[in-house]
Amino acid sequence: MTTPLLSAEIGKTLLDIVVADITKLEVGAIVNAANRSLLGGGGVDGAIHRAAGPDLLAECEMLGGCETGSAKITRGYRLKARHVIHAVGPVWHGGAADEEALLGSCYRTALDLAVAHRLVSIAYPAISTGIYRFPADLAARIAVGTVASEVASAPRGIERVVFCCFSSDSAEHHKIAFAELGLV
């Protein structure tokens, strides 16, 4: 596993920030920053589909898509992760279209699916910060704040949450969010 840049504990849950390729992580589930069709796309979505192989697409075709702010779970196939949780983040429209609540819902729903499937670890990318243009600093605060709040309010059996960043800039936004929340 990639060495965390920063870690914090909330109860029995370890929160880590790493810069890594999410498709290489050995966790119960990796979260895919998916589009509403769940049929693959660019960025992390395309990378996950390529790494998992064609069986992932075949399973996703059976799911009938997914609404923005929600998530669905599949097997991981060729990935090291046992499952993929496909979370559909919002496209940024300047903040007037409930984007913050929808993004928080992605993180919450993915965590709920991990718990429902008795997984002990989950890794999130920076959902909606690529072609969906969600401001990376705000997205990191929502991601870390939502997950921290969820694991603090109700212990759920999740032992490890990884914020898997695609760049050092993304990781820096997450580190700042940890600091703002008093996690470090």
Short mmCIF file of C-alpha atoms in Angstrom, two decimals:
data_model
loop_
_atom_site.label_atom_id
_atom_site.label_comp_id
_atom_site.label_asym_id
_atom_site.label_seq_id
_atom_site.Cartn_x
_atom_site.Cartn_y
_atom_site.Cartn_z
CA MET A 1 0.00 0.00 0.00
CA THR A 2 1.16 3.52 -0.74
CA THR A 3 2.54 5.38 2.27
CA PRO A 4 0.02 7.98 3.47
CA LEU A 5 1.00 11.64 3.29
CA LEU A 6 -1.21 12.29 6.29
CA SER A 7 -3.32 10.13 8.60
CA ALA A 8 -5.88 10.82 11.27
CA GLU A 9 -8.03 8.62 13.49
CA ILE A 10 -11.68 9.07 14.30
CA GLY A 11 -12.67 6.43 16.81
CA LYS A 12 -11.57 3.14 15.28
CA THR A 13 -11.42 4.49 11.72
CA LEU A 14 -8.15 5.57 10.12
CA LEU A 15 -8.38 8.31 7.49
CA ASP A 16 -5.45 8.50 5.06
CA ILE A 17 -4.45 10.85 2.27
CA VAL A 18 -2.36 9.29 -0.50
CA VAL A 19 -1.23 10.24 -3.99
CA ALA A 20 -1.61 7.05 -5.98
CA ASP A 21 -3.31 5.21 -8.80
CA ILE A 22 -6.65 4.20 -7.29
CA THR A 23 -6.81 1.14 -9.54
CA LYS A 24 -3.80 -0.34 -7.72
CA LEU A 25 -5.12 -0.03 -4.15
CA GLU A 26 -5.89 -3.14 -2.10
CA VAL A 27 -9.09 -2.12 -0.32
CA GLY A 28 -12.58 -3.52 0.04
CA ALA A 29 -13.89 -1.00 -2.47
CA ILE A 30 -12.61 1.78 -4.64
CA VAL A 31 -15.02 4.53 -5.52
CA ASN A 32 -15.41 5.39 -9.18
CA ALA A 33 -16.18 8.99 -10.12
CA ALA A 34 -18.79 7.75 -12.57
CA ASN A 35 -21.17 9.38 -15.00
CA ARG A 36 -24.93 8.74 -14.85
CA SER A 37 -24.80 5.94 -17.45
CA LEU A 38 -22.19 3.97 -15.41
CA LEU A 39 -20.80 2.81 -18.76
CA GLY A 40 -17.31 4.29 -18.46
CA GLY A 41 -15.86 7.60 -19.52
CA GLY A 42 -12.67 9.58 -19.14
CA GLY A 43 -10.42 10.28 -16.18
CA VAL A 44 -10.65 7.95 -13.19
CA ASP A 45 -13.82 6.36 -14.61
CA GLY A 46 -12.04 5.25 -17.77
CA ALA A 47 -8.97 4.11 -15.83
CA ILE A 48 -11.09 1.93 -13.52
CA HIS A 49 -13.00 0.38 -16.41
CA ARG A 50 -9.76 -0.36 -18.31
CA ALA A 51 -8.09 -1.90 -15.25
CA ALA A 52 -11.13 -3.96 -14.21
CA GLY A 53 -11.71 -5.36 -17.68
CA PRO A 54 -14.82 -5.94 -19.79
CA ASP A 55 -16.76 -7.79 -17.09
CA LEU A 56 -17.15 -4.54 -15.16
CA LEU A 57 -18.86 -2.88 -18.11
CA ALA A 58 -21.11 -5.92 -18.57
CA GLU A 59 -22.23 -5.70 -14.92
CA CYS A 60 -22.70 -1.92 -15.15
CA GLU A 61 -24.94 -2.37 -18.20
CA MET A 62 -27.31 -4.35 -15.98
CA LEU A 63 -27.62 -1.54 -13.39
CA GLY A 64 -29.66 0.91 -15.46
CA GLY A 65 -27.56 3.95 -14.67
CA CYS A 66 -27.48 5.98 -11.46
CA GLU A 67 -28.77 9.36 -10.33
CA THR A 68 -26.44 12.24 -9.48
CA GLY A 69 -25.58 12.19 -5.77
CA SER A 70 -26.10 8.45 -5.49
CA ALA A 71 -24.00 5.32 -5.98
CA LYS A 72 -24.19 1.66 -6.97
CA ILE A 73 -21.82 -1.23 -6.26
CA THR A 74 -20.29 -3.89 -8.51
CA ARG A 75 -17.57 -6.50 -8.23
CA GLY A 76 -13.97 -5.39 -8.80
CA TYR A 77 -13.02 -8.04 -11.36
CA ARG A 78 -9.33 -7.58 -12.31
CA LEU A 79 -8.76 -4.86 -9.70
CA LYS A 80 -7.08 -5.49 -6.36
CA ALA A 81 -10.22 -4.02 -4.75
CA ARG A 82 -13.04 -6.52 -4.24
CA HIS A 83 -15.69 -4.00 -5.27
CA VAL A 84 -16.18 -0.79 -7.21
CA ILE A 85 -18.69 1.74 -5.89
CA HIS A 86 -19.80 3.95 -8.77
CA ALA A 87 -20.68 7.39 -7.36
CA VAL A 88 -22.16 10.00 -9.67
CA GLY A 89 -20.95 13.43 -8.69
CA PRO A 90 -22.48 16.72 -9.78
CA VAL A 91 -21.28 18.93 -12.60
CA TRP A 92 -20.29 22.33 -11.17
CA HIS A 93 -22.68 25.08 -12.28
CA GLY A 94 -21.37 27.81 -9.99
CA GLY A 95 -22.90 26.45 -6.79
CA ALA A 96 -26.53 27.33 -7.44
CA ALA A 97 -27.69 23.82 -8.41
CA ASP A 98 -27.30 22.06 -5.03
CA GLU A 99 -23.87 20.76 -6.06
CA GLU A 100 -22.44 20.77 -2.53
CA ALA A 101 -25.26 18.62 -1.12
CA LEU A 102 -25.10 16.26 -4.11
CA LEU A 103 -21.35 15.80 -3.69
CA GLY A 104 -21.73 15.11 0.03
CA SER A 105 -24.42 12.57 -0.84
CA CYS A 106 -21.96 10.73 -3.11
CA TYR A 107 -19.51 10.23 -0.26
CA ARG A 108 -22.25 9.27 2.22
CA THR A 109 -23.97 6.82 -0.15
CA ALA A 110 -20.67 5.14 -1.07
CA LEU A 111 -19.83 4.72 2.62
CA ASP A 112 -23.30 3.27 3.28
CA LEU A 113 -22.83 0.74 0.46
CA ALA A 114 -19.43 -0.29 1.85
CA VAL A 115 -20.98 -0.83 5.28
CA ALA A 116 -23.95 -2.74 3.83
CA HIS A 117 -21.50 -5.10 2.11
CA ARG A 118 -19.45 -5.50 5.32
CA LEU A 119 -16.33 -3.97 3.81
CA VAL A 120 -13.71 -2.59 6.18
CA SER A 121 -11.87 -0.27 3.79
CA ILE A 122 -12.79 2.16 1.04
CA ALA A 123 -10.80 4.51 -1.21
CA TYR A 124 -12.26 7.67 -2.73
CA PRO A 125 -10.95 9.72 -5.64
CA ALA A 126 -11.57 13.47 -5.74
CA ILE A 127 -15.10 13.12 -7.14
CA SER A 128 -16.30 15.77 -9.64
CA THR A 129 -13.00 17.70 -9.68
CA GLY A 130 -11.97 16.72 -13.21
CA ILE A 131 -14.16 17.41 -16.22
CA TYR A 132 -17.11 18.16 -13.90
CA ARG A 133 -15.15 21.27 -12.77
CA PHE A 134 -16.08 21.20 -9.06
CA PRO A 135 -13.60 23.50 -7.25
CA ALA A 136 -10.96 21.15 -5.82
CA ASP A 137 -10.57 22.96 -2.48
CA LEU A 138 -14.31 22.97 -1.81
CA ALA A 139 -14.65 19.36 -2.97
CA ALA A 140 -11.91 18.26 -0.56
CA ARG A 141 -13.62 20.03 2.37
CA ILE A 142 -16.93 18.35 1.50
CA ALA A 143 -15.28 14.93 1.06
CA VAL A 144 -13.32 15.00 4.30
CA GLY A 145 -16.09 16.72 6.27
CA THR A 146 -18.77 14.28 5.14
CA VAL A 147 -16.71 11.16 5.77
CA ALA A 148 -15.40 12.42 9.13
CA SER A 149 -18.91 13.30 10.26
CA GLU A 150 -20.30 9.93 9.17
CA VAL A 151 -17.64 7.81 10.87
CA ALA A 152 -17.75 9.96 14.03
CA SER A 153 -21.54 9.86 14.41
CA ALA A 154 -22.04 6.13 13.96
CA PRO A 155 -19.25 3.58 14.13
CA ARG A 156 -19.93 1.37 11.13
CA GLY A 157 -17.15 -1.20 10.96
CA ILE A 158 -15.12 0.79 8.45
CA GLU A 159 -11.52 0.57 9.61
CA ARG A 160 -9.85 2.60 6.88
CA VAL A 161 -10.87 5.39 4.52
CA VAL A 162 -8.38 6.47 1.87
CA PHE A 163 -8.60 9.80 0.06
CA CYS A 164 -6.71 8.78 -3.07
CA CYS A 165 -5.51 11.93 -4.78
CA PHE A 166 -4.35 12.07 -8.39
CA SER A 167 -1.87 14.90 -7.76
CA SER A 168 0.05 16.66 -5.02
CA ASP A 169 -2.24 19.69 -5.49
CA SER A 170 -5.29 17.53 -4.77
CA ALA A 171 -3.54 16.03 -1.74
CA GLU A 172 -2.75 19.52 -0.45
CA HIS A 173 -6.45 20.45 -0.58
CA HIS A 174 -7.26 17.34 1.46
CA LYS A 175 -4.49 18.12 3.99
CA ILE A 176 -5.94 21.60 4.45
CA ALA A 177 -9.39 20.07 4.97
CA PHE A 178 -7.96 17.74 7.65
CA ALA A 179 -6.42 20.76 9.39
CA GLU A 180 -9.60 22.87 9.14
CA LEU A 181 -11.59 20.04 10.74
CA GLY A 182 -9.03 19.65 13.54
CA LEU A 183 -8.11 16.10 12.50
CA VAL A 184 -4.37 16.82 12.70
#
